[in-house]
């Protein structure tokens, strides 16, 4: 039997199950534009008025990004996520000496990795979720497509879904290594040296495929 067959079958089933919902939800909305002007961060969703977020004295904007309905900004003191559905900014303060190392923005979610924590932003709820990294834990890879993003660390895999929120983790066993990551818009599959894991977008736990 082809060793990749379980992966192909499961992803195909999950993709078919959720494809109609994905197409309908994304087809009704246009893209948001994010820009900085006059000491404010401004988001302009399609078909709506601008939504502004004021900057504090000495607060500097490091980067902005937008994709689909989701807007993102990183400043010297906080992270900001914009929800076109709710038409509002939501911020998350950064800790002292906390450094943003990478981020990934998708049409309905954001995942940010710092030297201390992981952050997930759910556009539909306008809500940030956090998960602390262990003392010696290091994030190695960040993947994302459609409604699911996954972070691979030295100790575990963590999935974040635009539907269910949360950063749902699966711990590695001793000497377990990640071999590959496969993605669709509605699921992610992680193959390691010890197992095959799947995370569908509308669930809250990893599934081990036997």
Tab-separated table of C-alpha atoms in Angstrom, residues 33-185:
chain	number	residue	atom	x	y	z
A	33	UNK	CA	-6.378	47.683	3.110
A	34	UNK	CA	-4.098	48.654	6.019
A	35	UNK	CA	-2.006	51.825	6.066
A	36	UNK	CA	-0.365	54.235	8.521
A	37	UNK	CA	-1.157	57.943	8.442
A	38	UNK	CA	-1.073	60.902	10.863
A	39	UNK	CA	0.014	58.807	13.868
A	40	UNK	CA	-2.799	56.344	13.286
A	41	UNK	CA	-3.162	52.874	11.820
A	42	UNK	CA	-6.086	52.761	9.438
A	43	UNK	CA	-7.971	49.777	8.041
A	44	UNK	CA	-10.285	50.230	5.075
A	45	UNK	CA	-12.510	47.200	4.515
A	46	UNK	CA	-14.299	46.718	1.221
A	47	UNK	CA	-17.598	48.575	1.148
A	48	UNK	CA	-17.096	50.259	4.517
A	49	UNK	CA	-15.675	53.305	6.199
A	50	UNK	CA	-12.140	53.504	7.590
A	51	UNK	CA	-11.432	52.156	11.082
A	52	UNK	CA	-8.639	53.963	12.916
A	53	UNK	CA	-6.409	52.951	15.830
A	54	UNK	CA	-4.433	55.728	17.474
A	55	UNK	CA	-0.763	55.330	18.356
A	56	UNK	CA	0.649	56.249	21.766
A	57	UNK	CA	3.422	58.785	22.201
A	58	UNK	CA	6.707	57.253	20.964
A	59	UNK	CA	4.908	54.129	19.695
A	60	UNK	CA	6.492	53.123	16.393
A	61	UNK	CA	4.960	50.938	13.661
A	62	UNK	CA	7.310	48.116	12.660
A	63	UNK	CA	5.179	46.475	9.964
A	64	UNK	CA	1.685	46.192	8.533
A	65	UNK	CA	0.049	43.535	6.381
A	66	UNK	CA	-3.374	42.538	5.090
A	67	UNK	CA	-4.881	39.534	3.390
A	68	UNK	CA	-8.524	38.882	2.689
A	69	UNK	CA	-10.640	40.182	5.564
A	70	UNK	CA	-7.754	40.306	8.031
A	71	UNK	CA	-5.433	43.200	8.803
A	72	UNK	CA	-2.268	43.137	10.913
A	73	UNK	CA	0.076	45.669	12.459
A	74	UNK	CA	3.086	45.288	14.720
A	75	UNK	CA	4.298	48.241	16.738
A	76	UNK	CA	7.063	48.708	19.272
A	77	UNK	CA	4.673	47.782	22.106
A	78	UNK	CA	1.863	45.593	20.758
A	79	UNK	CA	0.279	43.472	18.060
A	80	UNK	CA	-2.947	44.534	16.370
A	81	UNK	CA	-5.409	42.424	14.409
A	82	UNK	CA	-8.254	43.855	12.345
A	83	UNK	CA	-11.544	42.069	11.705
A	84	UNK	CA	-13.477	43.204	8.646
A	85	UNK	CA	-16.468	41.200	9.831
A	86	UNK	CA	-16.603	43.061	13.157
A	87	UNK	CA	-15.012	46.257	11.769
A	88	UNK	CA	-12.661	46.736	14.693
A	89	UNK	CA	-9.028	46.544	15.781
A	90	UNK	CA	-8.013	44.319	18.706
A	91	UNK	CA	-4.607	44.709	20.310
A	92	UNK	CA	-2.299	42.420	22.287
A	93	UNK	CA	0.520	43.993	24.344
A	94	UNK	CA	4.047	42.668	23.915
A	95	UNK	CA	6.168	41.980	26.965
A	96	UNK	CA	9.358	43.788	27.882
A	97	UNK	CA	12.212	42.606	25.623
A	98	UNK	CA	9.789	40.396	23.671
A	99	UNK	CA	10.831	40.207	20.011
A	100	UNK	CA	8.640	39.249	17.072
A	101	UNK	CA	10.522	36.684	14.998
A	102	UNK	CA	7.953	35.785	12.341
A	103	UNK	CA	4.310	36.127	11.423
A	104	UNK	CA	1.920	34.526	8.961
A	105	UNK	CA	-1.329	36.151	7.811
A	106	UNK	CA	-4.160	34.317	6.064
A	107	UNK	CA	-7.559	35.635	4.927
A	108	UNK	CA	-9.218	34.746	8.255
A	109	UNK	CA	-6.384	34.428	10.783
A	110	UNK	CA	-2.946	35.578	11.919
A	111	UNK	CA	-0.212	33.627	13.699
A	112	UNK	CA	2.725	35.465	15.278
A	113	UNK	CA	5.790	33.914	16.883
A	114	UNK	CA	8.024	35.812	19.296
A	115	UNK	CA	11.010	34.709	21.349
A	116	UNK	CA	8.615	33.933	24.212
A	117	UNK	CA	5.122	33.191	22.937
A	118	UNK	CA	2.850	32.224	20.079
A	119	UNK	CA	-0.147	34.396	19.235
A	120	UNK	CA	-3.174	33.546	17.116
A	121	UNK	CA	-5.789	36.040	15.880
A	122	UNK	CA	-9.230	34.821	14.864
A	123	UNK	CA	-10.741	37.326	12.418
A	124	UNK	CA	-14.320	36.139	12.844
A	125	UNK	CA	-14.244	36.838	16.591
A	126	UNK	CA	-11.687	39.643	16.633
A	127	UNK	CA	-9.863	37.700	19.351
A	128	UNK	CA	-6.212	36.965	20.215
A	129	UNK	CA	-5.104	33.643	21.767
A	130	UNK	CA	-1.672	33.130	23.369
A	131	UNK	CA	0.526	30.156	24.193
A	132	UNK	CA	3.849	30.448	26.017
A	133	UNK	CA	6.906	28.658	24.676
A	134	UNK	CA	8.878	26.456	27.046
A	135	UNK	CA	12.203	27.576	28.504
A	136	UNK	CA	14.232	25.682	25.909
A	137	UNK	CA	11.516	25.361	23.268
A	138	UNK	CA	12.241	26.810	19.839
A	139	UNK	CA	9.818	27.367	16.973
A	140	UNK	CA	11.296	25.851	13.814
A	141	UNK	CA	8.641	26.175	11.105
A	142	UNK	CA	5.363	28.019	10.513
A	143	UNK	CA	2.899	26.835	7.878
A	144	UNK	CA	-0.522	28.085	6.903
A	145	UNK	CA	-3.123	27.902	4.174
A	146	UNK	CA	-6.832	28.666	4.127
A	147	UNK	CA	-8.358	28.205	7.580
A	148	UNK	CA	-5.506	26.444	9.421
A	149	UNK	CA	-1.981	27.439	10.458
A	150	UNK	CA	0.517	25.175	12.205
A	151	UNK	CA	3.698	25.883	14.157
A	152	UNK	CA	6.329	23.157	14.481
A	153	UNK	CA	8.591	23.513	17.516
A	154	UNK	CA	11.321	21.394	19.035
A	155	UNK	CA	8.769	19.992	21.518
A	156	UNK	CA	5.383	19.854	19.768
A	157	UNK	CA	3.064	20.810	16.914
A	158	UNK	CA	0.507	23.581	17.482
A	159	UNK	CA	-2.481	24.220	15.224
A	160	UNK	CA	-4.617	27.357	15.023
A	161	UNK	CA	-7.952	27.411	13.197
A	162	UNK	CA	-10.006	30.392	12.078
A	163	UNK	CA	-13.137	28.407	13.029
A	164	UNK	CA	-12.276	27.097	16.491
A	165	UNK	CA	-9.472	29.444	17.631
A	166	UNK	CA	-7.111	28.184	20.298
A	167	UNK	CA	-3.545	26.925	19.864
A	168	UNK	CA	-3.997	23.169	20.058
A	169	UNK	CA	-0.799	21.225	20.692
A	170	UNK	CA	0.483	17.684	20.249
A	171	UNK	CA	3.742	16.845	22.099
A	172	UNK	CA	6.610	14.988	20.453
A	173	UNK	CA	8.075	11.845	21.926
A	174	UNK	CA	11.819	11.517	22.528
A	175	UNK	CA	13.815	11.849	19.292
A	176	UNK	CA	10.656	12.267	17.173
A	177	UNK	CA	11.390	14.235	13.972
A	178	UNK	CA	9.100	16.070	11.542
A	179	UNK	CA	9.385	14.642	8.034
A	180	UNK	CA	6.755	16.557	6.067
A	181	UNK	CA	3.764	18.884	6.307
A	182	UNK	CA	0.875	18.738	3.810
A	183	UNK	CA	-1.834	21.390	3.662
A	184	UNK	CA	-5.223	22.101	2.141
A	185	UNK	CA	-7.497	25.064	2.845
